[in-house]
mmCIF file of C-alpha atoms (C1' of nucleotides) in Angstrom:
data_model
loop_
_atom_site.group_PDB
_atom_site.id
_atom_site.type_symbol
_atom_site.label_atom_id
_atom_site.label_comp_id
_atom_site.label_asym_id
_atom_site.label_seq_id
_atom_site.Cartn_x
_atom_site.Cartn_y
_atom_site.Cartn_z
ATOM 1 C CA MET A 1 0.000 0.000 0.000
ATOM 2 C CA ASN A 2 2.318 2.706 1.230
ATOM 3 C CA GLU A 3 5.538 2.802 -0.732
ATOM 4 C CA ASN A 4 7.300 5.007 1.840
ATOM 5 C CA ALA A 5 7.978 3.148 5.085
ATOM 6 C CA PRO A 6 7.051 5.553 7.893
ATOM 7 C CA LYS A 7 8.562 5.552 11.348
ATOM 8 C CA PRO A 8 6.859 3.003 13.629
ATOM 9 C CA PRO A 9 4.478 4.698 16.076
ATOM 10 C CA LEU A 10 5.840 5.585 19.501
ATOM 11 C CA GLY A 11 4.036 2.760 21.264
ATOM 12 C CA LEU A 12 5.321 0.028 18.977
ATOM 13 C CA ALA A 13 8.852 1.428 19.112
ATOM 14 C CA LEU A 14 8.686 1.402 22.904
ATOM 15 C CA ARG A 15 7.517 -2.190 22.878
ATOM 16 C CA HIS A 16 10.422 -3.219 20.665
ATOM 17 C CA ALA A 17 12.911 -1.213 22.687
ATOM 18 C CA HIS A 18 11.755 -2.722 25.969
ATOM 19 C CA ILE A 19 11.759 -6.289 24.649
ATOM 20 C CA ARG A 20 15.224 -5.865 23.158
ATOM 21 C CA ALA A 21 16.655 -4.372 26.332
ATOM 22 C CA ALA A 22 15.001 -6.955 28.579
ATOM 23 C CA ARG A 23 16.598 -9.744 26.520
ATOM 24 C CA VAL A 24 20.055 -8.237 26.779
ATOM 25 C CA PHE A 25 19.771 -7.681 30.543
ATOM 26 C CA THR A 26 18.418 -11.205 31.023
ATOM 27 C CA GLU A 27 21.539 -12.508 29.307
ATOM 28 C CA GLU A 28 23.858 -10.353 31.386
ATOM 29 C CA LEU A 29 22.148 -11.321 34.654
ATOM 30 C CA ARG A 30 21.978 -15.031 33.885
ATOM 31 C CA SER A 31 25.347 -15.834 35.447
ATOM 32 C CA LEU A 32 24.201 -14.108 38.652
ATOM 33 C CA GLY A 33 21.014 -16.172 38.736
ATOM 34 C CA LEU A 34 18.825 -13.089 39.080
ATOM 35 C CA GLU A 35 15.671 -12.066 37.241
ATOM 36 C CA ASN A 36 15.541 -8.547 35.819
ATOM 37 C CA VAL A 37 12.929 -7.235 38.235
ATOM 38 C CA VAL A 38 14.656 -8.774 41.233
ATOM 39 C CA ALA A 39 17.903 -7.136 40.164
ATOM 40 C CA GLY A 40 15.952 -3.886 39.879
ATOM 41 C CA ILE A 41 14.906 -4.214 43.507
ATOM 42 C CA LEU A 42 18.538 -4.513 44.591
ATOM 43 C CA ILE A 43 19.398 -1.398 42.586
ATOM 44 C CA HIS A 44 16.601 0.578 44.207
ATOM 45 C CA LEU A 45 17.623 -0.557 47.688
ATOM 46 C CA GLY A 46 21.172 0.513 46.895
ATOM 47 C CA HIS A 47 20.039 3.931 45.717
ATOM 48 C CA LEU A 48 17.454 4.689 48.368
ATOM 49 C CA GLY A 49 18.392 2.583 51.371
ATOM 50 C CA PRO A 50 15.899 0.345 53.204
ATOM 51 C CA GLN A 51 12.371 0.512 51.806
ATOM 52 C CA THR A 52 8.985 -0.952 52.614
ATOM 53 C CA GLN A 53 7.497 -3.413 50.150
ATOM 54 C CA ARG A 54 4.876 -0.791 49.346
ATOM 55 C CA GLN A 55 7.600 1.656 48.299
ATOM 56 C CA LEU A 56 9.258 -0.989 46.141
ATOM 57 C CA ILE A 57 5.908 -1.758 44.513
ATOM 58 C CA ASP A 58 5.451 1.894 43.527
ATOM 59 C CA MET A 59 9.038 2.117 42.306
ATOM 60 C CA LEU A 60 8.854 -0.948 40.109
ATOM 61 C CA ASN A 61 5.264 -0.762 38.890
ATOM 62 C CA SER A 62 4.606 -4.144 40.423
ATOM 63 C CA ASP A 63 1.872 -5.360 42.790
ATOM 64 C CA LYS A 64 1.606 -6.653 46.336
ATOM 65 C CA SER A 65 1.460 -10.373 45.721
ATOM 66 C CA ALA A 66 4.322 -10.307 43.227
ATOM 67 C CA MET A 67 6.476 -8.250 45.577
ATOM 68 C CA VAL A 68 6.029 -10.782 48.376
ATOM 69 C CA ARG A 69 7.453 -13.452 46.101
ATOM 70 C CA TYR A 70 10.318 -11.270 44.868
ATOM 71 C CA VAL A 71 11.362 -10.402 48.409
ATOM 72 C CA ASP A 72 10.990 -14.076 49.369
ATOM 73 C CA THR A 73 13.501 -15.127 46.722
ATOM 74 C CA LEU A 74 15.908 -12.346 47.712
ATOM 75 C CA GLU A 75 15.622 -13.313 51.360
ATOM 76 C CA GLN A 76 16.086 -17.016 50.646
ATOM 77 C CA ARG A 77 19.295 -16.173 48.812
ATOM 78 C CA GLY A 78 20.465 -14.103 51.743
ATOM 79 C CA LEU A 79 20.597 -10.855 49.772
ATOM 80 C CA VAL A 80 18.056 -8.919 51.857
ATOM 81 C CA ARG A 81 16.577 -9.115 55.343
ATOM 82 C CA ARG A 82 13.032 -8.335 56.461
ATOM 83 C CA GLU A 83 13.307 -6.213 59.594
ATOM 84 C CA PRO A 84 10.618 -4.548 61.692
ATOM 85 C CA HIS A 85 9.886 -1.071 60.362
ATOM 86 C CA PRO A 86 11.071 1.566 62.850
ATOM 87 C CA THR A 87 7.779 3.472 63.013
ATOM 88 C CA ASP A 88 5.063 1.347 61.351
ATOM 89 C CA ARG A 89 4.541 -2.081 62.827
ATOM 90 C CA ARG A 90 2.447 -3.176 59.846
ATOM 91 C CA ALA A 91 5.325 -2.641 57.432
ATOM 92 C CA GLN A 92 8.426 -4.640 56.595
ATOM 93 C CA TRP A 93 11.740 -2.832 56.381
ATOM 94 C CA ILE A 94 13.667 -4.446 53.487
ATOM 95 C CA VAL A 95 17.404 -4.118 54.114
ATOM 96 C CA LEU A 96 20.354 -5.155 51.949
ATOM 97 C CA THR A 97 22.619 -7.693 53.655
ATOM 98 C CA GLU A 98 26.385 -7.700 53.217
ATOM 99 C CA ALA A 99 25.993 -10.443 50.599
ATOM 100 C CA GLY A 100 23.349 -8.278 48.969
ATOM 101 C CA GLN A 101 25.757 -5.372 48.685
ATOM 102 C CA VAL A 102 28.367 -7.609 47.086
ATOM 103 C CA MET A 103 25.732 -8.884 44.661
ATOM 104 C CA LEU A 104 24.583 -5.329 43.968
ATOM 105 C CA ALA A 105 28.037 -4.409 42.730
ATOM 106 C CA GLU A 106 27.865 -7.364 40.331
ATOM 107 C CA VAL A 107 24.413 -6.251 39.205
ATOM 108 C CA HIS A 108 25.696 -2.762 38.445
ATOM 109 C CA ARG A 109 28.517 -4.213 36.374
ATOM 110 C CA ALA A 110 26.057 -6.433 34.491
ATOM 111 C CA ALA A 111 23.752 -3.457 33.892
ATOM 112 C CA ASP A 112 26.677 -1.397 32.592
ATOM 113 C CA ARG A 113 27.680 -4.164 30.200
ATOM 114 C CA GLY A 114 24.089 -4.407 29.013
ATOM 115 C CA GLU A 115 23.773 -0.663 28.445
ATOM 116 C CA GLU A 116 27.052 -0.719 26.544
ATOM 117 C CA ARG A 117 25.791 -3.460 24.241
ATOM 118 C CA LEU A 118 22.440 -1.760 23.754
ATOM 119 C CA THR A 119 23.699 1.710 22.874
ATOM 120 C CA THR A 120 26.293 1.033 20.205
ATOM 121 C CA CYS A 121 23.856 2.752 17.817
ATOM 122 C CA PHE A 122 24.409 6.055 19.679
ATOM 123 C CA THR A 123 27.226 8.529 20.095
ATOM 124 C CA PRO A 124 28.059 9.143 23.753
ATOM 125 C CA SER A 125 26.097 12.393 23.784
ATOM 126 C CA GLU A 126 23.106 10.790 22.051
ATOM 127 C CA ARG A 127 23.191 8.030 24.618
ATOM 128 C CA GLU A 128 23.151 10.536 27.449
ATOM 129 C CA LEU A 129 20.353 12.502 25.813
ATOM 130 C CA PHE A 130 18.262 9.408 25.160
ATOM 131 C CA HIS A 131 18.599 8.303 28.751
ATOM 132 C CA GLU A 132 17.571 11.714 30.036
ATOM 133 C CA LEU A 133 14.546 11.980 27.740
ATOM 134 C CA LEU A 134 13.525 8.430 28.591
ATOM 135 C CA VAL A 135 13.569 9.093 32.332
ATOM 136 C CA ARG A 136 11.477 12.205 31.816
ATOM 137 C CA PHE A 137 9.016 10.294 29.620
ATOM 138 C CA ALA A 138 8.755 7.488 32.166
ATOM 139 C CA ARG A 139 7.861 9.999 34.881
ATOM 140 C CA GLY A 140 5.278 11.652 32.650
ATOM 141 C CA MET B 1 22.574 5.241 51.894
ATOM 142 C CA ASN B 2 23.040 7.487 48.904
ATOM 143 C CA GLU B 3 21.938 11.020 49.583
ATOM 144 C CA ASN B 4 21.988 12.004 45.892
ATOM 145 C CA ALA B 5 19.222 10.250 43.955
ATOM 146 C CA PRO B 6 20.828 9.043 40.716
ATOM 147 C CA LYS B 7 19.047 8.594 37.429
ATOM 148 C CA PRO B 8 17.317 5.182 37.216
ATOM 149 C CA PRO B 9 19.276 2.769 35.027
ATOM 150 C CA LEU B 10 18.299 2.556 31.379
ATOM 151 C CA GLY B 11 16.557 -0.795 31.748
ATOM 152 C CA LEU B 12 14.318 0.292 34.620
ATOM 153 C CA ALA B 13 13.474 3.550 32.870
ATOM 154 C CA LEU B 14 12.491 1.584 29.759
ATOM 155 C CA ARG B 15 10.286 -0.667 31.848
ATOM 156 C CA HIS B 16 8.505 2.305 33.377
ATOM 157 C CA ALA B 17 8.166 4.064 30.042
ATOM 158 C CA HIS B 18 6.696 0.997 28.372
ATOM 159 C CA ILE B 19 4.243 0.282 31.167
ATOM 160 C CA ARG B 20 3.093 3.904 31.249
ATOM 161 C CA ALA B 21 2.623 4.071 27.482
ATOM 162 C CA ALA B 22 0.857 0.707 27.304
ATOM 163 C CA ARG B 23 -1.649 1.895 29.900
ATOM 164 C CA VAL B 24 -2.423 5.088 28.006
ATOM 165 C CA PHE B 25 -2.845 3.273 24.687
ATOM 166 C CA THR B 26 -5.023 0.635 26.336
ATOM 167 C CA GLU B 27 -7.301 3.430 27.523
ATOM 168 C CA GLU B 28 -7.424 5.076 24.106
ATOM 169 C CA LEU B 29 -8.145 1.802 22.325
ATOM 170 C CA ARG B 30 -10.800 0.636 24.783
ATOM 171 C CA SER B 31 -13.695 2.262 22.892
ATOM 172 C CA LEU B 32 -12.572 0.448 19.728
ATOM 173 C CA GLY B 33 -12.507 -2.894 21.542
ATOM 174 C CA LEU B 34 -8.960 -3.631 20.397
ATOM 175 C CA GLU B 35 -5.947 -4.839 22.338
ATOM 176 C CA ASN B 36 -2.692 -2.951 21.879
ATOM 177 C CA VAL B 37 -0.889 -5.699 19.980
ATOM 178 C CA VAL B 38 -3.859 -6.355 17.723
ATOM 179 C CA ALA B 39 -4.030 -2.642 16.911
ATOM 180 C CA GLY B 40 -0.303 -2.839 16.150
ATOM 181 C CA ILE B 41 -0.986 -5.541 13.584
ATOM 182 C CA LEU B 42 -3.484 -3.289 11.808
ATOM 183 C CA ILE B 43 -0.926 -0.474 11.746
ATOM 184 C CA HIS B 44 1.726 -2.738 10.237
ATOM 185 C CA LEU B 45 -0.674 -4.022 7.600
ATOM 186 C CA GLY B 46 -1.535 -0.436 6.737
ATOM 187 C CA HIS B 47 2.116 0.520 6.410
ATOM 188 C CA LEU B 48 3.412 -2.516 4.577
ATOM 189 C CA GLY B 49 0.410 -4.021 2.806
ATOM 190 C CA PRO B 50 -0.510 -7.721 3.056
ATOM 191 C CA GLN B 51 1.900 -9.769 5.136
ATOM 192 C CA THR B 52 2.345 -13.389 6.105
ATOM 193 C CA GLN B 53 1.849 -14.317 9.746
ATOM 194 C CA ARG B 54 5.563 -15.028 9.921
ATOM 195 C CA GLN B 55 6.336 -11.455 8.852
ATOM 196 C CA LEU B 56 3.911 -10.086 11.442
ATOM 197 C CA ILE B 57 5.555 -12.246 14.108
ATOM 198 C CA ASP B 58 8.976 -10.768 13.321
ATOM 199 C CA MET B 59 7.561 -7.246 13.200
ATOM 200 C CA LEU B 60 5.804 -7.477 16.559
ATOM 201 C CA ASN B 61 8.233 -9.669 18.496
ATOM 202 C CA SER B 62 5.471 -12.192 19.013
ATOM 203 C CA ASP B 63 5.324 -15.937 18.410
ATOM 204 C CA LYS B 64 3.486 -18.340 16.129
ATOM 205 C CA SER B 65 0.762 -19.556 18.448
ATOM 206 C CA ALA B 66 -0.070 -16.065 19.700
ATOM 207 C CA MET B 67 -0.221 -14.717 16.155
ATOM 208 C CA VAL B 68 -2.745 -17.369 15.154
ATOM 209 C CA ARG B 69 -5.030 -16.151 17.907
ATOM 210 C CA TYR B 70 -4.499 -12.473 17.097
ATOM 211 C CA VAL B 71 -5.333 -13.021 13.430
ATOM 212 C CA ASP B 72 -8.315 -15.150 14.467
ATOM 213 C CA THR B 73 -9.777 -12.301 16.463
ATOM 214 C CA LEU B 74 -9.137 -9.818 13.652
ATOM 215 C CA GLU B 75 -10.741 -12.165 11.141
ATOM 216 C CA GLN B 76 -13.757 -12.839 13.376
ATOM 217 C CA ARG B 77 -14.317 -9.104 13.606
ATOM 218 C CA GLY B 78 -14.097 -8.807 9.828
ATOM 219 C CA LEU B 79 -11.038 -6.538 9.916
ATOM 220 C CA VAL B 80 -8.696 -8.833 7.964
ATOM 221 C CA ARG B 81 -9.004 -11.765 5.569
ATOM 222 C CA ARG B 82 -6.754 -14.804 5.267
ATOM 223 C CA GLU B 83 -6.060 -15.311 1.566
ATOM 224 C CA PRO B 84 -3.839 -17.803 -0.241
ATOM 225 C CA HIS B 85 -0.333 -16.424 -0.566
ATOM 226 C CA PRO B 86 0.461 -15.668 -4.230
ATOM 227 C CA THR B 87 3.723 -17.626 -4.359
ATOM 228 C CA ASP B 88 3.970 -19.749 -1.175
ATOM 229 C CA ARG B 89 1.139 -22.200 -0.656
ATOM 230 C CA ARG B 90 2.190 -22.826 2.952
ATOM 231 C CA ALA B 91 1.691 -19.216 3.921
ATOM 232 C CA GLN B 92 -1.364 -17.113 4.709
ATOM 233 C CA TRP B 93 -1.656 -13.713 3.075
ATOM 234 C CA ILE B 94 -3.201 -11.410 5.715
ATOM 235 C CA VAL B 95 -5.131 -8.633 3.994
ATOM 236 C CA LEU B 96 -6.966 -5.632 5.450
ATOM 237 C CA THR B 97 -10.668 -5.610 4.604
ATOM 238 C CA GLU B 98 -12.579 -2.426 3.910
ATOM 239 C CA ALA B 99 -13.860 -2.503 7.493
ATOM 240 C CA GLY B 100 -10.265 -3.006 8.571
ATOM 241 C CA GLN B 101 -9.170 0.138 6.764
ATOM 242 C CA VAL B 102 -11.921 2.135 8.419
ATOM 243 C CA MET B 103 -10.862 0.744 11.786
ATOM 244 C CA LEU B 104 -7.220 1.483 11.005
ATOM 245 C CA ALA B 105 -8.033 5.165 10.621
ATOM 246 C CA GLU B 106 -9.637 5.073 14.074
ATOM 247 C CA VAL B 107 -6.588 3.304 15.464
ATOM 248 C CA HIS B 108 -4.298 5.996 14.086
ATOM 249 C CA ARG B 109 -6.425 8.684 15.707
ATOM 250 C CA ALA B 110 -6.353 6.813 19.016
ATOM 251 C CA ALA B 111 -2.566 6.405 18.762
ATOM 252 C CA ASP B 112 -2.169 10.116 18.043
ATOM 253 C CA ARG B 113 -4.269 11.011 21.069
ATOM 254 C CA GLY B 114 -2.182 8.650 23.189
ATOM 255 C CA GLU B 115 1.115 10.102 21.971
ATOM 256 C CA GLU B 116 -0.211 13.581 22.665
ATOM 257 C CA ARG B 117 -1.066 12.663 26.240
ATOM 258 C CA LEU B 118 2.253 10.889 26.772
ATOM 259 C CA THR B 119 4.549 13.621 25.502
ATOM 260 C CA THR B 120 3.322 16.692 27.334
ATOM 261 C CA CYS B 121 6.667 16.560 29.166
ATOM 262 C CA PHE B 122 8.470 17.366 25.882
ATOM 263 C CA THR B 123 8.779 20.320 23.579
ATOM 264 C CA PRO B 124 7.805 19.456 19.993
ATOM 265 C CA SER B 125 11.442 19.134 18.946
ATOM 266 C CA GLU B 126 12.285 16.994 21.980
ATOM 267 C CA ARG B 127 9.346 14.786 21.159
ATOM 268 C CA GLU B 128 10.576 14.320 17.606
ATOM 269 C CA LEU B 129 14.117 13.658 18.796
ATOM 270 C CA PHE B 130 12.977 11.142 21.408
ATOM 271 C CA HIS B 131 10.929 9.266 18.841
ATOM 272 C CA GLU B 132 13.836 9.121 16.423
ATOM 273 C CA LEU B 133 16.333 7.924 19.040
ATOM 274 C CA LEU B 134 13.841 5.370 20.308
ATOM 275 C CA VAL B 135 13.318 3.870 16.875
ATOM 276 C CA ARG B 136 17.063 3.633 16.386
ATOM 277 C CA PHE B 137 17.498 2.018 19.813
ATOM 278 C CA ALA B 138 14.720 -0.473 19.106
ATOM 279 C CA ARG B 139 16.438 -1.546 15.889
ATOM 280 C CA GLY B 140 19.782 -1.913 17.650
ATOM 281 C "C1'" DT C 1 15.595 -31.066 5.553
ATOM 282 C "C1'" DA C 2 13.505 -26.618 6.713
ATOM 283 C "C1'" DT C 3 9.476 -23.579 7.069
ATOM 284 C "C1'" DT C 4 4.326 -21.909 7.574
ATOM 285 C "C1'" DG C 5 0.643 -22.271 10.135
ATOM 286 C "C1'" DT C 6 -2.264 -24.887 13.500
ATOM 287 C "C1'" DT C 7 -3.247 -27.038 17.836
ATOM 288 C "C1'" DA C 8 -2.512 -28.462 22.518
ATOM 289 C "C1'" DT C 9 -0.169 -27.974 26.677
ATOM 290 C "C1'" DA C 10 2.356 -26.085 30.349
ATOM 291 C "C1'" DC C 11 4.360 -22.349 32.550
ATOM 292 C "C1'" DT C 12 4.835 -17.635 34.022
ATOM 293 C "C1'" DC C 13 2.831 -13.127 35.197
ATOM 294 C "C1'" DT C 14 -0.576 -10.411 36.500
ATOM 295 C "C1'" DA C 15 -4.933 -9.175 38.769
ATOM 296 C "C1'" DT C 16 -8.149 -9.870 42.357
ATOM 297 C "C1'" DA C 17 -10.082 -10.787 46.597
ATOM 298 C "C1'" DA C 18 -10.004 -12.382 51.373
ATOM 299 C "C1'" DC C 19 -7.558 -12.244 55.580
ATOM 300 C "C1'" DT C 20 -4.397 -10.402 59.718
ATOM 301 C "C1'" DA C 21 -2.345 -7.012 62.087
ATOM 302 C "C1'" DT C 22 -1.790 -2.645 62.639
ATOM 303 C "C1'" DA C 23 -2.647 2.599 61.805
ATOM 304 C "C1'" DT D 1 -12.040 3.228 58.093
ATOM 305 C "C1'" DA D 2 -7.766 2.623 55.627
ATOM 306 C "C1'" DT D 3 -3.214 0.483 54.889
ATOM 307 C "C1'" DA D 4 0.958 -3.233 54.834
ATOM 308 C "C1'" DG D 5 1.705 -7.583 54.025
ATOM 309 C "C1'" DT D 6 0.315 -12.506 53.194
ATOM 310 C "C1'" DT D 7 -2.060 -16.123 50.830
ATOM 311 C "C1'" DA D 8 -4.889 -18.371 47.377
ATOM 312 C "C1'" DT D 9 -6.897 -18.430 42.999
ATOM 313 C "C1'" DA D 10 -8.157 -17.332 38.383
ATOM 314 C "C1'" DG D 11 -7.022 -15.132 34.020
ATOM 315 C "C1'" DA D 12 -3.978 -13.505 30.563
ATOM 316 C "C1'" DG D 13 0.309 -13.903 28.287
ATOM 317 C "C1'" DT D 14 4.146 -16.589 26.751
ATOM 318 C "C1'" DA D 15 6.876 -20.609 25.506
ATOM 319 C "C1'" DT D 16 7.226 -25.270 23.779
ATOM 320 C "C1'" DA D 17 6.542 -29.165 21.150
ATOM 321 C "C1'" DA D 18 4.045 -32.041 17.872
ATOM 322 C "C1'" DC D 19 1.739 -32.164 13.530
ATOM 323 C "C1'" DA D 20 0.265 -31.457 8.367
ATOM 324 C "C1'" DA D 21 1.195 -29.235 4.223
ATOM 325 C "C1'" DT D 22 4.494 -27.282 1.420
ATOM 326 C "C1'" DA D 23 9.108 -25.467 0.103
#
DNA sequence: TATTGTTATACTCTATAACTATA
DNA sequence: TATAGTTATAGAGTATAACAATA
């Protein structure tokens, strides 16, 4: 029909971009035995310090029942601890263990390798710009 | 731990961006009764003309069994026809019907409304730039 | 021998609701 | 009355393998 091939719409491009990136990060994280989202939790805990599960849910666009399972797997592997929350006795205070901090450093290296592989199509300044625009878009 | 809040890593930002956009497009497409991926198939058929299911699978990062169901629903709603492929008798030639072309126009309007809502955080030139970088990133 | 499409199956993810203990 | 977390369950989405027809 159309002889000129137009740019894919924003939504489809985002879908492709996310799928491609998720595959690359899955590969990079495989040797650590971590799922992408679980690795994301470690990164958030590293950035923000101890969080409640509710805070992690908001941060990762997840939901309550999924978060319970994610934290379970992290706790079983000794990477986080559930501690009583200092002011809210309903809440769990999710804290990185020493092993978790060691693992977090590995996760950051894996994420860096992944970003490197994913952004060979960009110049360094384009890469920086893309990242900045993407963060703004994600926040809305 | 860290007092300065660093930019979320690329992968997490992509996850957020995709989830946010998918929600907006789902809302915009609701009145048409179409899922996001199914609407994406219509868009591709409009851009590229009749395609085999295999081509649609590659285009949408889907898989064979899912594509059968997607095309089933499109065919049941009278938006596409399965025709014999002109040169490959194994393949199905997926063709937009007249009703499908009418619906496609609606889909494009819905997508435009969605993009409008999603990119209020950008200036027009930033929006254009983001779209272009995103397409390049998605292609790798 | 490989590929297109179909079907069936299993597995994962997500969404939802009920429940407790706290606020 | 509302919220944090847990648990159970159902639904959607995805992945896999077997199959028939054709390349």
